[in-house]
C-alpha positions as a LaTeX table, in Angstrom:
\begin{tabular}{lrrr}
\hline
Residue & $x$ (\AA) & $y$ (\AA) & $z$ (\AA) \\
\hline
Met1 & $-8.08$ & 11.07 & $-23.06$ \\
Lys2 & $-7.58$ & 11.60 & $-19.32$ \\
Pro3 & $-8.38$ & 7.66 & $-18.81$ \\
Met4 & $-5.94$ & 6.76 & $-21.53$ \\
Ala5 & $-3.19$ & 9.03 & $-20.38$ \\
Phe6 & $-3.76$ & 7.60 & $-16.71$ \\
Arg7 & $-3.00$ & 4.02 & $-18.00$ \\
Ala8 & $-0.18$ & 4.91 & $-20.22$ \\
Glu9 & 1.39 & 6.81 & $-16.90$ \\
Thr10 & 0.82 & 3.56 & $-14.56$ \\
Val11 & 2.39 & 1.41 & $-16.95$ \\
Phe12 & 5.25 & 3.69 & $-17.76$ \\
Ala13 & 5.68 & 4.38 & $-13.90$ \\
Asp14 & 5.74 & 0.73 & $-13.15$ \\
Leu15 & 8.06 & 0.00 & $-15.86$ \\
Ala16 & 10.63 & 2.86 & $-14.79$ \\
Ile17 & 10.44 & 1.41 & $-11.19$ \\
Ala18 & 11.42 & $-2.06$ & $-12.54$ \\
Ala19 & 14.44 & $-0.60$ & $-14.24$ \\
Val20 & 15.56 & 0.99 & $-11.40$ \\
Ala21 & 15.14 & $-1.86$ & $-9.26$ \\
Phe22 & 17.11 & $-3.79$ & $-11.28$ \\
Val23 & 19.84 & $-1.73$ & $-11.50$ \\
Cys24 & 20.00 & $-0.99$ & $-7.96$ \\
Ala25 & 19.84 & $-5.06$ & $-7.49$ \\
Tyr26 & 22.38 & $-5.68$ & $-9.93$ \\
Leu27 & 24.80 & $-2.85$ & $-8.66$ \\
Leu28 & 24.63 & $-4.23$ & $-4.85$ \\
Ser29 & 24.71 & $-7.71$ & $-5.86$ \\
Pro30 & 28.25 & $-9.10$ & $-4.25$ \\
Ser31 & 29.14 & $-10.93$ & $-7.54$ \\
Ala32 & 28.33 & $-8.02$ & $-9.72$ \\
Leu33 & 30.84 & $-6.90$ & $-12.37$ \\
Pro34 & 29.06 & $-4.23$ & $-14.38$ \\
Asp35 & 29.37 & $-4.81$ & $-18.07$ \\
Leu36 & 28.69 & $-1.58$ & $-19.92$ \\
Gly37 & 29.34 & $-3.16$ & $-23.30$ \\
Phe38 & 32.27 & $-1.28$ & $-24.59$ \\
Asp39 & 34.39 & $-4.30$ & $-24.58$ \\
Gly40 & 32.97 & $-6.01$ & $-27.62$ \\
Ala41 & 32.07 & $-9.28$ & $-25.84$ \\
Pro42 & 29.00 & $-10.80$ & $-27.37$ \\
Ser43 & 27.50 & $-11.26$ & $-23.98$ \\
Leu44 & 24.34 & $-9.21$ & $-22.68$ \\
Asn45 & 25.22 & $-5.80$ & $-20.72$ \\
Leu46 & 23.78 & $-3.95$ & $-17.86$ \\
Ala47 & 21.72 & $-1.71$ & $-19.87$ \\
Gln48 & 20.61 & $-4.51$ & $-22.23$ \\
Leu49 & 19.39 & $-6.56$ & $-19.05$ \\
Thr50 & 17.69 & $-3.62$ & $-17.73$ \\
Ala51 & 15.79 & $-2.99$ & $-20.88$ \\
Ile52 & 14.50 & $-6.60$ & $-21.14$ \\
Tyr53 & 13.50 & $-6.89$ & $-17.46$ \\
Ala54 & 11.67 & $-3.30$ & $-17.43$ \\
Ala55 & 10.03 & $-4.28$ & $-20.72$ \\
Phe56 & 8.49 & $-7.25$ & $-19.19$ \\
Ala57 & 7.62 & $-5.48$ & $-16.04$ \\
Gly58 & 5.55 & $-3.11$ & $-18.43$ \\
Val59 & 4.03 & $-6.20$ & $-20.09$ \\
Phe60 & 2.63 & $-8.08$ & $-16.87$ \\
Thr61 & 1.48 & $-4.78$ & $-15.61$ \\
Ala62 & $-0.78$ & $-4.37$ & $-18.67$ \\
Leu63 & $-1.74$ & $-7.75$ & $-18.58$ \\
Phe64 & $-2.85$ & $-7.72$ & $-14.69$ \\
Arg65 & $-4.57$ & $-4.17$ & $-15.76$ \\
Arg66 & $-2.63$ & $-2.59$ & $-13.22$ \\
Glu67 & $-3.53$ & 0.69 & $-14.94$ \\
Leu68 & $-7.41$ & 0.42 & $-14.38$ \\
Ser69 & $-6.50$ & 0.32 & $-10.28$ \\
Pro70 & $-6.39$ & 3.95 & $-9.07$ \\
Trp71 & $-3.45$ & 4.41 & $-6.73$ \\
Arg72 & $-5.40$ & 6.55 & $-4.18$ \\
Tyr73 & $-7.57$ & 3.29 & $-3.77$ \\
Ala74 & $-4.37$ & 0.74 & $-3.25$ \\
Ser75 & $-5.34$ & $-2.03$ & $-0.80$ \\
Ile76 & $-4.00$ & $-5.41$ & 0.00 \\
Pro77 & $-5.55$ & $-7.40$ & $-3.25$ \\
Asp78 & $-3.46$ & $-4.89$ & $-5.16$ \\
Ala79 & $-0.21$ & $-5.57$ & $-3.13$ \\
Leu80 & $-0.66$ & $-9.12$ & $-3.96$ \\
Val81 & $-1.23$ & $-8.77$ & $-7.64$ \\
Ile82 & 2.24 & $-6.47$ & $-7.52$ \\
Ala83 & 3.92 & $-9.30$ & $-5.66$ \\
Arg84 & 2.72 & $-11.60$ & $-8.78$ \\
Ile85 & 4.05 & $-9.31$ & $-11.33$ \\
Ala86 & 7.54 & $-9.12$ & $-9.72$ \\
Ala87 & 7.77 & $-12.76$ & $-9.28$ \\
Leu88 & 6.51 & $-13.58$ & $-13.12$ \\
Thr89 & 8.88 & $-10.89$ & $-14.26$ \\
Gly90 & 11.92 & $-12.20$ & $-12.90$ \\
Ile91 & 11.00 & $-16.03$ & $-13.96$ \\
Val92 & 10.45 & $-14.93$ & $-17.53$ \\
Phe93 & 13.35 & $-12.40$ & $-17.58$ \\
Leu94 & 15.45 & $-15.31$ & $-16.41$ \\
Leu95 & 14.46 & $-17.74$ & $-19.03$ \\
Thr96 & 14.64 & $-15.26$ & $-21.70$ \\
Val97 & 18.18 & $-14.30$ & $-20.55$ \\
Trp98 & 19.07 & $-17.94$ & $-20.22$ \\
Ala99 & 17.94 & $-18.31$ & $-23.46$ \\
Leu100 & 19.85 & $-15.61$ & $-24.94$ \\
Asp101 & 23.34 & $-16.13$ & $-23.53$ \\
Arg102 & 23.12 & $-18.60$ & $-20.71$ \\
Ala103 & 22.62 & $-15.63$ & $-18.26$ \\
Ser104 & 26.43 & $-15.30$ & $-18.21$ \\
Thr105 & 26.47 & $-11.90$ & $-17.13$ \\
Leu106 & 23.56 & $-11.90$ & $-14.38$ \\
Pro107 & 24.50 & $-12.56$ & $-10.72$ \\
Arg108 & 21.70 & $-14.95$ & $-9.22$ \\
Ser109 & 21.39 & $-12.92$ & $-6.28$ \\
Ala110 & 20.57 & $-9.75$ & $-8.53$ \\
Leu111 & 17.34 & $-11.47$ & $-9.72$ \\
Ala112 & 15.84 & $-11.85$ & $-6.27$ \\
Leu113 & 16.98 & $-8.72$ & $-4.95$ \\
Ala114 & 15.22 & $-7.06$ & $-8.13$ \\
Ala115 & 11.73 & $-8.50$ & $-7.54$ \\
Val116 & 12.16 & $-7.46$ & $-4.18$ \\
Phe117 & 12.93 & $-3.66$ & $-4.85$ \\
Gln118 & 10.38 & $-3.68$ & $-7.74$ \\
Ala119 & 7.15 & $-4.94$ & $-5.35$ \\
Thr120 & 8.71 & $-2.62$ & $-2.75$ \\
Gly121 & 8.66 & 0.35 & $-4.82$ \\
Ser122 & 5.66 & $-0.11$ & $-6.96$ \\
Leu123 & 3.64 & $-0.83$ & $-3.78$ \\
Gly124 & 5.24 & 2.16 & $-1.87$ \\
Leu125 & 4.57 & 4.51 & $-4.16$ \\
Arg126 & 0.94 & 3.32 & $-4.02$ \\
Val127 & 0.68 & 3.61 & $-0.63$ \\
Leu128 & 2.16 & 7.18 & $-0.47$ \\
Arg129 & $-0.39$ & 8.34 & $-3.27$ \\
Arg130 & $-3.02$ & 7.18 & $-0.89$ \\
Ala131 & $-1.70$ & 8.09 & 1.99 \\
Val132 & $-1.74$ & 11.90 & 0.21 \\
His133 & $-5.41$ & 11.20 & $-1.06$ \\
Glu134 & $-6.53$ & 10.46 & 2.76 \\
Arg135 & $-4.27$ & 13.35 & 4.25 \\
Ala136 & $-2.83$ & 10.51 & 6.41 \\
Leu137 & 0.89 & 11.92 & 6.59 \\
Leu138 & $-0.29$ & 15.28 & 8.00 \\
Ser139 & $-2.36$ & 13.25 & 11.08 \\
Thr140 & 0.29 & 10.79 & 11.02 \\
Met141 & 3.30 & 13.85 & 11.77 \\
Thr142 & 1.34 & 15.95 & 13.77 \\
Pro143 & $-1.31$ & 13.61 & 15.62 \\
Phe144 & $-2.17$ & 15.32 & 18.87 \\
Arg145 & $-2.39$ & 19.06 & 17.05 \\
Ala146 & $-4.48$ & 17.68 & 14.26 \\
Ala147 & $-6.72$ & 16.01 & 16.69 \\
Arg148 & $-7.23$ & 19.25 & 18.26 \\
Glu149 & $-8.24$ & 21.04 & 15.45 \\
Arg150 & $-10.79$ & 18.31 & 14.33 \\
Ala151 & $-12.25$ & 18.51 & 17.73 \\
Ala152 & $-12.41$ & 21.91 & 17.59 \\
Gln153 & $-14.03$ & 22.45 & 14.19 \\
Thr154 & $-16.22$ & 19.54 & 14.04 \\
Thr155 & $-18.92$ & 17.55 & 16.16 \\
Pro156 & $-17.52$ & 14.87 & 18.24 \\
Leu157 & $-18.37$ & 11.28 & 17.30 \\
Leu158 & $-18.42$ & 7.91 & 19.15 \\
Leu159 & $-18.33$ & 5.02 & 16.99 \\
Ile160 & $-20.26$ & 1.73 & 18.26 \\
Gly161 & $-19.40$ & $-1.35$ & 16.45 \\
Pro162 & $-16.51$ & $-4.03$ & 15.62 \\
Pro163 & $-13.19$ & $-2.35$ & 14.48 \\
Ala164 & $-13.74$ & $-3.63$ & 10.98 \\
Leu165 & $-16.79$ & $-1.32$ & 10.49 \\
Ala166 & $-15.04$ & 1.38 & 12.13 \\
Asp167 & $-12.22$ & 1.18 & 9.86 \\
Thr168 & $-14.44$ & 1.08 & 6.93 \\
Tyr169 & $-16.33$ & 4.23 & 8.22 \\
Leu170 & $-13.00$ & 6.29 & 8.98 \\
Arg171 & $-11.47$ & 5.37 & 5.76 \\
Asp172 & $-14.43$ & 6.42 & 3.87 \\
Ser173 & $-14.68$ & 9.65 & 5.87 \\
Ala174 & $-10.86$ & 10.21 & 4.76 \\
Arg175 & $-11.22$ & 9.55 & 1.29 \\
Ala176 & $-14.30$ & 12.25 & 0.96 \\
His177 & $-12.61$ & 14.47 & 3.09 \\
Ala178 & $-15.74$ & 14.55 & 5.53 \\
Arg179 & $-15.28$ & 17.35 & 8.15 \\
Gly180 & $-18.82$ & 17.46 & 9.85 \\
Tyr181 & $-17.79$ & 14.84 & 12.36 \\
Ser182 & $-14.76$ & 13.64 & 14.03 \\
Ala183 & $-14.48$ & 10.01 & 15.62 \\
Val184 & $-12.90$ & 10.45 & 19.31 \\
Gly185 & $-13.50$ & 6.79 & 20.44 \\
Ile186 & $-15.03$ & 3.25 & 19.51 \\
Val187 & $-17.12$ & 1.34 & 21.51 \\
Gly188 & $-16.23$ & $-2.22$ & 20.55 \\
Val189 & $-17.83$ & $-5.43$ & 20.67 \\
Asp190 & $-14.93$ & $-7.56$ & 22.06 \\
Ala191 & $-13.60$ & $-6.76$ & 25.60 \\
Arg192 & $-10.29$ & $-7.75$ & 24.05 \\
Asp193 & $-9.61$ & $-5.01$ & 21.53 \\
Val194 & $-10.22$ & $-2.18$ & 24.56 \\
Gly195 & $-6.79$ & 0.02 & 24.39 \\
Gln196 & $-6.22$ & $-0.63$ & 20.47 \\
Gln197 & $-6.35$ & 1.97 & 17.93 \\
Val198 & $-8.01$ & 2.09 & 14.58 \\
Arg199 & $-6.67$ & 4.44 & 12.09 \\
Gly200 & $-5.54$ & 6.56 & 15.05 \\
Val201 & $-8.97$ & 6.23 & 17.20 \\
Cys202 & $-9.00$ & 4.49 & 20.22 \\
Ile203 & $-11.04$ & 1.63 & 21.55 \\
Ile204 & $-12.09$ & 2.63 & 25.02 \\
Glu205 & $-14.65$ & 0.46 & 26.03 \\
Ser206 & $-16.50$ & $-2.88$ & 25.18 \\
Leu207 & $-20.31$ & $-2.71$ & 24.31 \\
Glu208 & $-20.92$ & $-5.40$ & 26.72 \\
Ser209 & $-19.38$ & $-3.83$ & 29.60 \\
Leu210 & $-20.74$ & $-0.36$ & 28.60 \\
Leu211 & $-24.50$ & $-2.01$ & 28.90 \\
Arg212 & $-23.64$ & $-3.88$ & 32.11 \\
Arg213 & $-22.40$ & $-0.54$ & 33.53 \\
Gly214 & $-25.82$ & 0.91 & 32.13 \\
Glu215 & $-28.15$ & $-1.47$ & 33.94 \\
Ala216 & $-26.10$ & $-1.09$ & 37.01 \\
Gln217 & $-26.40$ & 2.46 & 36.83 \\
Phe218 & $-30.12$ & 1.91 & 36.23 \\
Leu219 & $-30.73$ & $-0.30$ & 39.35 \\
Met220 & $-28.79$ & 2.10 & 41.71 \\
Asp221 & $-30.94$ & 4.88 & 40.44 \\
Glu222 & $-34.09$ & 2.86 & 41.17 \\
Phe223 & $-33.57$ & 1.78 & 44.55 \\
Val224 & $-31.08$ & 4.17 & 46.19 \\
\hline
\end{tabular}
């Protein structure tokens, strides 16, 4: 029951986001004249347009199986799929409204804004959920305090390797809420990366320069 409930909640959430996105886009459109349907005109009103747009968003969310992707693991591929869903929703919605009433009450700018708002809202909530899961918000709001607390409670760890592998390790540690070790620095493989940060951990030196410095120190110890 829990997986089914989660899938239904995901589809409903994306549907609600799409509805809110369309209403905001419609009202922000400079050519929009909100039609609430009280004048008896046969054209589609705002409520009907919103319902159609949200329904297509829910359909495409289900077709692309977004409900099977946990929000706490949102990634770049998820962002691309969400953008594709927003684009397809806008295209099919436009064709449908054009067939119904030649899109007589649809501001053209509202359609582009709705797709942007829909993609931004869906992705934003997923990124927020992932940030909460990985406790990234706390470390972002109080980076120095959080770093001091981690250093005091855990064993300092120096990572050696390319930034991509360091990012993987730090991400997996954050997801697992590992508390035994705390990364204090990264020794990278490319001198051009020195000074950059990976998830808040600084690349302090390159492996080549570290080895060169170690060899020089060894020679000094041997011949001095």
